[in-house]
mmCIF file of C-alpha atoms in Angstrom:
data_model
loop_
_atom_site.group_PDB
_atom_site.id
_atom_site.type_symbol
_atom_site.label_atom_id
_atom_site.label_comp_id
_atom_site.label_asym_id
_atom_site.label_seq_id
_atom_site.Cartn_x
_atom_site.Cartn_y
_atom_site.Cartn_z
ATOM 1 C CA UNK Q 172 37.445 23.113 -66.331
ATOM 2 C CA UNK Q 173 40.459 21.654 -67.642
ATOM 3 C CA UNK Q 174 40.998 18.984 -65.445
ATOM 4 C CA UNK Q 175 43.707 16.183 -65.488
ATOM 5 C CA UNK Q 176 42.082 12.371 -65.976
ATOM 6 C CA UNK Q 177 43.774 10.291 -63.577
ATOM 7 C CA UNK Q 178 41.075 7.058 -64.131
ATOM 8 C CA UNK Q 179 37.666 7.073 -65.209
ATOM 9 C CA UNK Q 180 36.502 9.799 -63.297
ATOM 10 C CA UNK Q 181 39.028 10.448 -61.333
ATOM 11 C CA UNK Q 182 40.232 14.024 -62.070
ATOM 12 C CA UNK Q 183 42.813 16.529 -60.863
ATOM 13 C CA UNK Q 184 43.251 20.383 -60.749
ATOM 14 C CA UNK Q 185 45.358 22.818 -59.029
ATOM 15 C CA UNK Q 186 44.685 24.400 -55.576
ATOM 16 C CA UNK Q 187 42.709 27.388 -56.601
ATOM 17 C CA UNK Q 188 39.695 29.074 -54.705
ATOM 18 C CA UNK Q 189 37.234 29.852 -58.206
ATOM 19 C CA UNK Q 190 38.173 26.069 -58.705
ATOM 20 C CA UNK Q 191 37.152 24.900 -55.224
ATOM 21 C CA UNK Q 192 34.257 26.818 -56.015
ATOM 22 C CA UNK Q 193 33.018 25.393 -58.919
ATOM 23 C CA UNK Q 194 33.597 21.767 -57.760
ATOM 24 C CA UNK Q 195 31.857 21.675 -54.933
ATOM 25 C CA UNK Q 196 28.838 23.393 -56.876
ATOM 26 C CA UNK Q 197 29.653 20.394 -59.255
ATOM 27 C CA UNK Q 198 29.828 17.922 -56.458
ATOM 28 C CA UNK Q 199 26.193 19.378 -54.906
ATOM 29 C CA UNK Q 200 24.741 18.706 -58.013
ATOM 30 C CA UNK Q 201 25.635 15.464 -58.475
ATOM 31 C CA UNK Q 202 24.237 14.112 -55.293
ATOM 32 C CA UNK Q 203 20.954 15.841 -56.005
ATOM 33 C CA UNK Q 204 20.371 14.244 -59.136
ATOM 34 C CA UNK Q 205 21.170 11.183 -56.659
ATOM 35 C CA UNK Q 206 24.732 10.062 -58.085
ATOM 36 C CA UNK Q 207 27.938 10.279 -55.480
ATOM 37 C CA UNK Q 208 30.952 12.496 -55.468
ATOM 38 C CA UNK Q 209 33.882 12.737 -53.023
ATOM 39 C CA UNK Q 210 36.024 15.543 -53.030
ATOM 40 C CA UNK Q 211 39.370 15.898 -51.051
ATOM 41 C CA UNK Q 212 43.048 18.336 -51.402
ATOM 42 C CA UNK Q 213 45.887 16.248 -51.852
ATOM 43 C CA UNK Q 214 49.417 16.994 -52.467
ATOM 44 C CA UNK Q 215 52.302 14.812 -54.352
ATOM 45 C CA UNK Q 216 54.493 12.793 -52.095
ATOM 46 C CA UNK Q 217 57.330 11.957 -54.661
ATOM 47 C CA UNK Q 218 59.925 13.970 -55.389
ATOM 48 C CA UNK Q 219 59.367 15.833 -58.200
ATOM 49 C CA UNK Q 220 55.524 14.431 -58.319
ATOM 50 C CA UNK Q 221 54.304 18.696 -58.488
ATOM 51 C CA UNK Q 222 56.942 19.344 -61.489
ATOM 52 C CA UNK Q 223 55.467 15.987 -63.471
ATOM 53 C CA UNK Q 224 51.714 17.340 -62.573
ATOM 54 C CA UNK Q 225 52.607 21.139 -63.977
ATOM 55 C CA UNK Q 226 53.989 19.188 -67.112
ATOM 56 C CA UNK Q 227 50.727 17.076 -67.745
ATOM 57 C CA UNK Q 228 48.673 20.031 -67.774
ATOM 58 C CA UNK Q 229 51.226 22.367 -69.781
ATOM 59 C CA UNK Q 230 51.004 18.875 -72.379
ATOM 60 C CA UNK Q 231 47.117 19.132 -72.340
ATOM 61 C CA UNK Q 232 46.982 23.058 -72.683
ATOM 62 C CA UNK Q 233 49.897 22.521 -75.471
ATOM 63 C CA UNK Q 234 47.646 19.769 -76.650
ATOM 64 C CA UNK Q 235 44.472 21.945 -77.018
ATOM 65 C CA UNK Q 236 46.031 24.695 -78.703
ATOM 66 C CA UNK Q 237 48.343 22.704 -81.521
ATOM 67 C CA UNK Q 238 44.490 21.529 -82.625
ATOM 68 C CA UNK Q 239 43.892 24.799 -82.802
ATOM 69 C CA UNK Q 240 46.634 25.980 -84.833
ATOM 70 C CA UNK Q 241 46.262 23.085 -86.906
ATOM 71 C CA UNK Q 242 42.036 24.733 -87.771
ATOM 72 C CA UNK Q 243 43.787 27.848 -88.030
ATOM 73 C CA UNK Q 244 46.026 26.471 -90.566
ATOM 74 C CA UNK Q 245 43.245 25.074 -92.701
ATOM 75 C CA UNK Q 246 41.269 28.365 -92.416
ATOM 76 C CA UNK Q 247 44.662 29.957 -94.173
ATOM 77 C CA UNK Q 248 44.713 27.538 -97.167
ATOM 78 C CA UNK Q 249 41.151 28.261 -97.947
ATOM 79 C CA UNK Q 250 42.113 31.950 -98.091
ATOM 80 C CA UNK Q 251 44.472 31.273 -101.170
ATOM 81 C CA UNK Q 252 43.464 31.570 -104.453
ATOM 82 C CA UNK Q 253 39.795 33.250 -105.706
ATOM 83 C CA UNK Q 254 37.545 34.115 -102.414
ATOM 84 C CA UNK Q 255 34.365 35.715 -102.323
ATOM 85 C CA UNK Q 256 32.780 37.236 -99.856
ATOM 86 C CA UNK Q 257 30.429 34.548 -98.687
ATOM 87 C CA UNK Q 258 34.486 32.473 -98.006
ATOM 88 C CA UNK Q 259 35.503 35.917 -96.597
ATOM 89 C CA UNK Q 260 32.293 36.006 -94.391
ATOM 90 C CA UNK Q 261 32.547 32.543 -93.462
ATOM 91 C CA UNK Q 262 36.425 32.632 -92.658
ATOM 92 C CA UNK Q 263 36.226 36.002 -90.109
ATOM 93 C CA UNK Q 264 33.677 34.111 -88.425
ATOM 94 C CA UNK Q 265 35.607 30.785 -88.013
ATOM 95 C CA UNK Q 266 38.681 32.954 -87.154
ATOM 96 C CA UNK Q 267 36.419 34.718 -84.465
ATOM 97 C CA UNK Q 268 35.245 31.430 -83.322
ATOM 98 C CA UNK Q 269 38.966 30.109 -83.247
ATOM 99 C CA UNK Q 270 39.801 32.830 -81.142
ATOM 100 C CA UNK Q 271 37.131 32.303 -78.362
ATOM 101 C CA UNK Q 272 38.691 28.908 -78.040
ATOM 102 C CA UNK Q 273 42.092 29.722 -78.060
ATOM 103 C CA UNK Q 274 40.704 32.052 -74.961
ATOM 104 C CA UNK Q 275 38.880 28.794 -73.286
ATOM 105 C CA UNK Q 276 42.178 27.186 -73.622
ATOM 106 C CA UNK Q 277 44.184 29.932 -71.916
ATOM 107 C CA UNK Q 278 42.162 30.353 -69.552
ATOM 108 C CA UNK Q 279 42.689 26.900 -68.390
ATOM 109 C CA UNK Q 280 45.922 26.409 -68.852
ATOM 110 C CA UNK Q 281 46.667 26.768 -65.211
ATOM 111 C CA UNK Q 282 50.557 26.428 -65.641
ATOM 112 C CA UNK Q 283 50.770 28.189 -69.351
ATOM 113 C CA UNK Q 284 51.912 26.671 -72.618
ATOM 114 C CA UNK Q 285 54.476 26.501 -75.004
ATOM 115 C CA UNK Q 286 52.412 27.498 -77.872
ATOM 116 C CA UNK Q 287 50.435 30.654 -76.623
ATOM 117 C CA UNK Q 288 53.007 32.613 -78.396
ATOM 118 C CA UNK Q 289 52.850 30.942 -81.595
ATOM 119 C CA UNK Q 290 48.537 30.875 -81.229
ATOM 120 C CA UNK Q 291 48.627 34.168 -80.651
ATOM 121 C CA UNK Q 292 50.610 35.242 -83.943
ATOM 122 C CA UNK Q 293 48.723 33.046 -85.769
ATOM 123 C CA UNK Q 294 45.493 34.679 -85.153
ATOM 124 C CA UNK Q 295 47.081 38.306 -85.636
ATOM 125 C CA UNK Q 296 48.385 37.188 -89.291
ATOM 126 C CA UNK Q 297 44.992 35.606 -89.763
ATOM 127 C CA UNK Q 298 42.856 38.787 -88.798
ATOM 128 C CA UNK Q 299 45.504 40.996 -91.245
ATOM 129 C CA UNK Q 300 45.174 38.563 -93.531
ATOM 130 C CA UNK Q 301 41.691 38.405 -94.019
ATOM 131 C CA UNK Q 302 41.396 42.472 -93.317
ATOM 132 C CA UNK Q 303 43.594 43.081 -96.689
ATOM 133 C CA UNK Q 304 41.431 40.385 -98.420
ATOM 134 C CA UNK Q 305 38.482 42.536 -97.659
ATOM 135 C CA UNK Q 306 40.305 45.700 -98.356
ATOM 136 C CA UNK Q 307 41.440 44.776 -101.462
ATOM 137 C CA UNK Q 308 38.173 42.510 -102.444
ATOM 138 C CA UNK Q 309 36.314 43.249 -106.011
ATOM 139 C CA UNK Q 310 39.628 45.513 -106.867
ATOM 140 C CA UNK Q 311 41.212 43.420 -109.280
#
């Protein structure tokens, strides 16, 4: 759900009423399968405490998404050079795949990212990359 590690299971996330939701769905099932869960709202008593929380989750959605870039850079090297259309097959359905991710990812990046931007025209060159390889495919 994209939740901050504070200690071994000890997690955070933000105020937010789907995410109340699911954890205390989480929390039920956990004591019927007979383990224990507490769950409490707490709020930063430093100065500056919020901003430093916003950061560690903009670090772990910027985190998430610079592994994807980096698959998304792999999937772009393997398009250079001879392809067929089992690699042109096989690459739209990683790129598909890298997008659904790249979707998990914003999705929980509660406070956005620095990279969305970049992700985002990655996966655009990608898709026109791979449509002209299929346009142009068995035309020498």
């Amino acid at each position: 759900m994209g939740a901050i590690y504070l200690q071994d299971a000890v997690c955070l996330l933000p105020a937010r009423p789907e995410l109340d939701e699911n954890m205390l769905y989480i929390a039920t099932s956990i004591e019927e399968m007979g383990g224990s869960c507490h769950l409490f709202q707490a709020q930063s008593s430093l100065p500056g405490g919020d901003g430093q929380l916003v950061q560690d989750f903009q670090k772990l959605a910027d985190g998430r998404l610079s592994e994807i870039l980096e698959r998304l850079e792999l999937l772009q090297a393997s398009l250079h050079g001879s392809v067929d259309q089992t690699l042109l097959e096989r690459a739209e359905e990683d790129l598909k795949r890298e997008r659904i991710a790249y979707l998990r990812v914003r999705a929980l990046a509660y406070f956005g990212s620095n990279q969305h931007t970049e992700v985002d025209a990655r996966l655009h060159q990608l898709k026109s990359s791979l449509d002209e390889l299929y346009k142009n495919w068995g035309n020498p």
